[in-house]
Amino acid sequence: MYQRYGCTSATDVPALRMYRRYGCTGATDVPALRMYRRYGCTGATDVPALRMYRRYGCTGATDVPALQMYQRYGCTSATDVPALRMYQRCGCTSATDVPVLRMYQRYGCTSATDVPAPRMYQRYGFSGYVRVIQQ
């Protein structure tokens, strides 16, 4: 199997062992495993995270905290990924900010300067974006 999956040095052997342990089944999973090691995943529970990481096109180590936050706040589809990126950009720091972010998306805010507007929107109990503009 070592040869089949393109391992090229002894340093890949631990990777191959982990590869088998986490149920990878084809050569296409090898790049995932390399990324898995690169970003310091340490347990089987991280494997679904890594698969999601690849699925949503994360490309650097800086995206790993985003992915962990993505999991923590229960995002369930690709449409939530832009929300997560915006979540980071606008400096949300706790789960209580997630509903604000969802509202942020819903009302078409496009920059960090718009975040206070949805917060005020929530505070006064408006139910439509038009009412915010009117107020």
PDB file of C-alpha atoms in Angstrom:
ATOM      1  CA  MET A   1       0.000   0.000   0.000  1.00  0.00           C
ATOM      2  CA  TYR A   2       2.971   2.259   0.748  1.00  0.00           C
ATOM      3  CA  GLN A   3       3.976   2.199  -2.919  1.00  0.00           C
ATOM      4  CA  ARG A   4       0.432   2.428  -4.197  1.00  0.00           C
ATOM      5  CA  TYR A   5      -0.143   5.752  -2.421  1.00  0.00           C
ATOM      6  CA  GLY A   6       3.055   7.375  -3.588  1.00  0.00           C
ATOM      7  CA  CYS A   7       4.971   7.593  -0.320  1.00  0.00           C
ATOM      8  CA  THR A   8       8.541   8.552  -1.141  1.00  0.00           C
ATOM      9  CA  SER A   9      10.525   8.478   2.087  1.00  0.00           C
ATOM     10  CA  ALA A  10      10.629   6.857   5.494  1.00  0.00           C
ATOM     11  CA  THR A  11       9.070   9.983   6.980  1.00  0.00           C
ATOM     12  CA  ASP A  12       5.867   9.078   5.133  1.00  0.00           C
ATOM     13  CA  VAL A  13       5.484   5.762   6.987  1.00  0.00           C
ATOM     14  CA  PRO A  14       3.808   7.278  10.081  1.00  0.00           C
ATOM     15  CA  ALA A  15       1.507   9.133   7.694  1.00  0.00           C
ATOM     16  CA  LEU A  16       0.617   5.895   5.978  1.00  0.00           C
ATOM     17  CA  ARG A  17      -0.181   4.276   9.312  1.00  0.00           C
ATOM     18  CA  MET A  18      -2.445   7.167  10.184  1.00  0.00           C
ATOM     19  CA  TYR A  19      -3.894   6.959   6.675  1.00  0.00           C
ATOM     20  CA  ARG A  20      -4.976   3.383   7.320  1.00  0.00           C
ATOM     21  CA  ARG A  21      -6.160   4.122  10.860  1.00  0.00           C
ATOM     22  CA  TYR A  22      -8.599   6.805   9.670  1.00  0.00           C
ATOM     23  CA  GLY A  23     -10.103   4.700   6.917  1.00  0.00           C
ATOM     24  CA  CYS A  24      -8.799   6.449   3.816  1.00  0.00           C
ATOM     25  CA  THR A  25      -9.650   4.243   0.863  1.00  0.00           C
ATOM     26  CA  GLY A  26      -8.080   5.700  -2.279  1.00  0.00           C
ATOM     27  CA  ALA A  27      -5.046   7.523  -3.599  1.00  0.00           C
ATOM     28  CA  THR A  28      -7.110  10.709  -3.769  1.00  0.00           C
ATOM     29  CA  ASP A  29      -7.080  10.791   0.035  1.00  0.00           C
ATOM     30  CA  VAL A  30      -3.284  11.018   0.250  1.00  0.00           C
ATOM     31  CA  PRO A  31      -3.119  14.802  -0.278  1.00  0.00           C
ATOM     32  CA  ALA A  32      -5.770  15.108   2.436  1.00  0.00           C
ATOM     33  CA  LEU A  33      -3.627  13.085   4.802  1.00  0.00           C
ATOM     34  CA  ARG A  34      -0.582  15.242   4.093  1.00  0.00           C
ATOM     35  CA  MET A  35      -2.634  18.342   4.840  1.00  0.00           C
ATOM     36  CA  TYR A  36      -3.972  16.581   7.948  1.00  0.00           C
ATOM     37  CA  ARG A  37      -0.443  16.220   9.282  1.00  0.00           C
ATOM     38  CA  ARG A  38       0.627  19.695   8.195  1.00  0.00           C
ATOM     39  CA  TYR A  39      -2.108  21.379  10.235  1.00  0.00           C
ATOM     40  CA  GLY A  40      -1.532  19.354  13.363  1.00  0.00           C
ATOM     41  CA  CYS A  41      -4.701  17.268  13.499  1.00  0.00           C
ATOM     42  CA  THR A  42      -4.225  14.696  16.213  1.00  0.00           C
ATOM     43  CA  GLY A  43      -7.278  12.451  16.424  1.00  0.00           C
ATOM     44  CA  ALA A  44      -9.882  10.633  14.397  1.00  0.00           C
ATOM     45  CA  THR A  45     -12.394  13.325  15.299  1.00  0.00           C
ATOM     46  CA  ASP A  46     -10.394  15.745  13.133  1.00  0.00           C
ATOM     47  CA  VAL A  47     -10.826  13.659   9.973  1.00  0.00           C
ATOM     48  CA  PRO A  48     -14.342  14.920   9.165  1.00  0.00           C
ATOM     49  CA  ALA A  49     -13.027  18.441   9.731  1.00  0.00           C
ATOM     50  CA  LEU A  50     -10.249  17.838   7.242  1.00  0.00           C
ATOM     51  CA  ARG A  51     -12.681  16.509   4.648  1.00  0.00           C
ATOM     52  CA  MET A  52     -14.828  19.604   5.123  1.00  0.00           C
ATOM     53  CA  TYR A  53     -11.661  21.717   4.932  1.00  0.00           C
ATOM     54  CA  ARG A  54     -10.931  20.341   1.472  1.00  0.00           C
ATOM     55  CA  ARG A  55     -14.550  20.484   0.323  1.00  0.00           C
ATOM     56  CA  TYR A  56     -14.805  24.222   1.004  1.00  0.00           C
ATOM     57  CA  GLY A  57     -11.530  25.123  -0.665  1.00  0.00           C
ATOM     58  CA  CYS A  58      -9.438  26.226   2.306  1.00  0.00           C
ATOM     59  CA  THR A  59      -5.897  26.692   1.059  1.00  0.00           C
ATOM     60  CA  GLY A  60      -3.648  27.699   3.955  1.00  0.00           C
ATOM     61  CA  ALA A  61      -2.940  27.160   7.615  1.00  0.00           C
ATOM     62  CA  THR A  62      -4.671  30.456   8.361  1.00  0.00           C
ATOM     63  CA  ASP A  63      -7.962  28.806   7.350  1.00  0.00           C
ATOM     64  CA  VAL A  64      -7.675  26.071   9.985  1.00  0.00           C
ATOM     65  CA  PRO A  65      -8.970  28.217  12.874  1.00  0.00           C
ATOM     66  CA  ALA A  66     -11.824  29.221  10.587  1.00  0.00           C
ATOM     67  CA  LEU A  67     -12.664  25.595   9.952  1.00  0.00           C
ATOM     68  CA  GLN A  68     -12.591  24.797  13.658  1.00  0.00           C
ATOM     69  CA  MET A  69     -14.930  27.708  14.307  1.00  0.00           C
ATOM     70  CA  TYR A  70     -17.072  26.513  11.391  1.00  0.00           C
ATOM     71  CA  GLN A  71     -17.553  23.184  13.144  1.00  0.00           C
ATOM     72  CA  ARG A  72     -18.062  24.746  16.566  1.00  0.00           C
ATOM     73  CA  TYR A  73     -20.973  26.880  15.376  1.00  0.00           C
ATOM     74  CA  GLY A  74     -22.738  24.105  13.512  1.00  0.00           C
ATOM     75  CA  CYS A  75     -22.467  25.325   9.928  1.00  0.00           C
ATOM     76  CA  THR A  76     -23.890  22.592   7.731  1.00  0.00           C
ATOM     77  CA  SER A  77     -23.567  23.623   4.087  1.00  0.00           C
ATOM     78  CA  ALA A  78     -21.257  25.364   1.658  1.00  0.00           C
ATOM     79  CA  THR A  79     -23.464  28.438   1.780  1.00  0.00           C
ATOM     80  CA  ASP A  80     -22.317  28.969   5.365  1.00  0.00           C
ATOM     81  CA  VAL A  81     -18.643  29.298   4.385  1.00  0.00           C
ATOM     82  CA  PRO A  82     -18.898  32.918   3.197  1.00  0.00           C
ATOM     83  CA  ALA A  83     -20.691  33.622   6.481  1.00  0.00           C
ATOM     84  CA  LEU A  84     -17.804  32.157   8.416  1.00  0.00           C
ATOM     85  CA  ARG A  85     -15.264  34.239   6.497  1.00  0.00           C
ATOM     86  CA  MET A  86     -17.341  37.322   7.195  1.00  0.00           C
ATOM     87  CA  TYR A  87     -17.654  36.199  10.823  1.00  0.00           C
ATOM     88  CA  GLN A  88     -13.882  36.310  11.168  1.00  0.00           C
ATOM     89  CA  ARG A  89     -13.546  39.557   9.248  1.00  0.00           C
ATOM     90  CA  CYS A  90     -16.026  41.357  11.496  1.00  0.00           C
ATOM     91  CA  GLY A  91     -14.377  40.188  14.668  1.00  0.00           C
ATOM     92  CA  CYS A  92     -17.095  38.028  16.207  1.00  0.00           C
ATOM     93  CA  THR A  93     -15.590  36.264  19.188  1.00  0.00           C
ATOM     94  CA  SER A  94     -18.250  34.055  20.752  1.00  0.00           C
ATOM     95  CA  ALA A  95     -21.171  31.835  19.889  1.00  0.00           C
ATOM     96  CA  THR A  96     -23.550  34.594  20.934  1.00  0.00           C
ATOM     97  CA  ASP A  97     -22.372  36.601  17.918  1.00  0.00           C
ATOM     98  CA  VAL A  98     -23.385  33.884  15.461  1.00  0.00           C
ATOM     99  CA  PRO A  99     -27.075  34.897  15.292  1.00  0.00           C
ATOM    100  CA  VAL A 100     -25.878  38.439  14.594  1.00  0.00           C
ATOM    101  CA  LEU A 101     -23.742  37.162  11.745  1.00  0.00           C
ATOM    102  CA  ARG A 102     -26.652  35.231  10.258  1.00  0.00           C
ATOM    103  CA  MET A 103     -28.716  38.395  10.376  1.00  0.00           C
ATOM    104  CA  TYR A 104     -25.751  40.262   8.898  1.00  0.00           C
ATOM    105  CA  GLN A 105     -25.890  38.003   5.865  1.00  0.00           C
ATOM    106  CA  ARG A 106     -29.672  38.055   5.636  1.00  0.00           C
ATOM    107  CA  TYR A 107     -29.822  41.854   5.368  1.00  0.00           C
ATOM    108  CA  GLY A 108     -27.076  42.197   2.808  1.00  0.00           C
ATOM    109  CA  CYS A 109     -24.412  43.980   4.854  1.00  0.00           C
ATOM    110  CA  THR A 110     -21.182  44.020   2.890  1.00  0.00           C
ATOM    111  CA  SER A 111     -18.470  45.406   5.177  1.00  0.00           C
ATOM    112  CA  ALA A 112     -17.408  45.472   8.805  1.00  0.00           C
ATOM    113  CA  THR A 113     -18.773  49.003   9.133  1.00  0.00           C
ATOM    114  CA  ASP A 114     -22.269  47.575   8.598  1.00  0.00           C
ATOM    115  CA  VAL A 115     -22.095  45.276  11.624  1.00  0.00           C
ATOM    116  CA  PRO A 116     -23.338  47.863  14.148  1.00  0.00           C
ATOM    117  CA  ALA A 117     -26.438  48.356  11.984  1.00  0.00           C
ATOM    118  CA  PRO A 118     -27.666  44.759  12.368  1.00  0.00           C
ATOM    119  CA  ARG A 119     -26.904  44.938  16.089  1.00  0.00           C
ATOM    120  CA  MET A 120     -29.083  48.026  16.407  1.00  0.00           C
ATOM    121  CA  TYR A 121     -31.620  46.285  14.195  1.00  0.00           C
ATOM    122  CA  GLN A 122     -31.815  43.423  16.696  1.00  0.00           C
ATOM    123  CA  ARG A 123     -31.936  45.711  19.699  1.00  0.00           C
ATOM    124  CA  TYR A 124     -35.061  47.528  18.487  1.00  0.00           C
ATOM    125  CA  GLY A 125     -36.864  44.424  17.274  1.00  0.00           C
ATOM    126  CA  PHE A 126     -37.390  45.379  13.655  1.00  0.00           C
ATOM    127  CA  SER A 127     -38.571  42.606  11.369  1.00  0.00           C
ATOM    128  CA  GLY A 128     -37.545  43.843   7.925  1.00  0.00           C
ATOM    129  CA  TYR A 129     -34.537  45.514   6.337  1.00  0.00           C
ATOM    130  CA  VAL A 130     -36.736  48.263   4.861  1.00  0.00           C
ATOM    131  CA  ARG A 131     -37.700  49.373   8.365  1.00  0.00           C
ATOM    132  CA  VAL A 132     -34.042  49.725   9.275  1.00  0.00           C
ATOM    133  CA  ILE A 133     -33.492  52.052   6.332  1.00  0.00           C
ATOM    134  CA  GLN A 134     -36.584  54.053   7.308  1.00  0.00           C
ATOM    135  CA  GLN A 135     -35.452  54.379  10.905  1.00  0.00           C
TER     136      GLN A 135
END
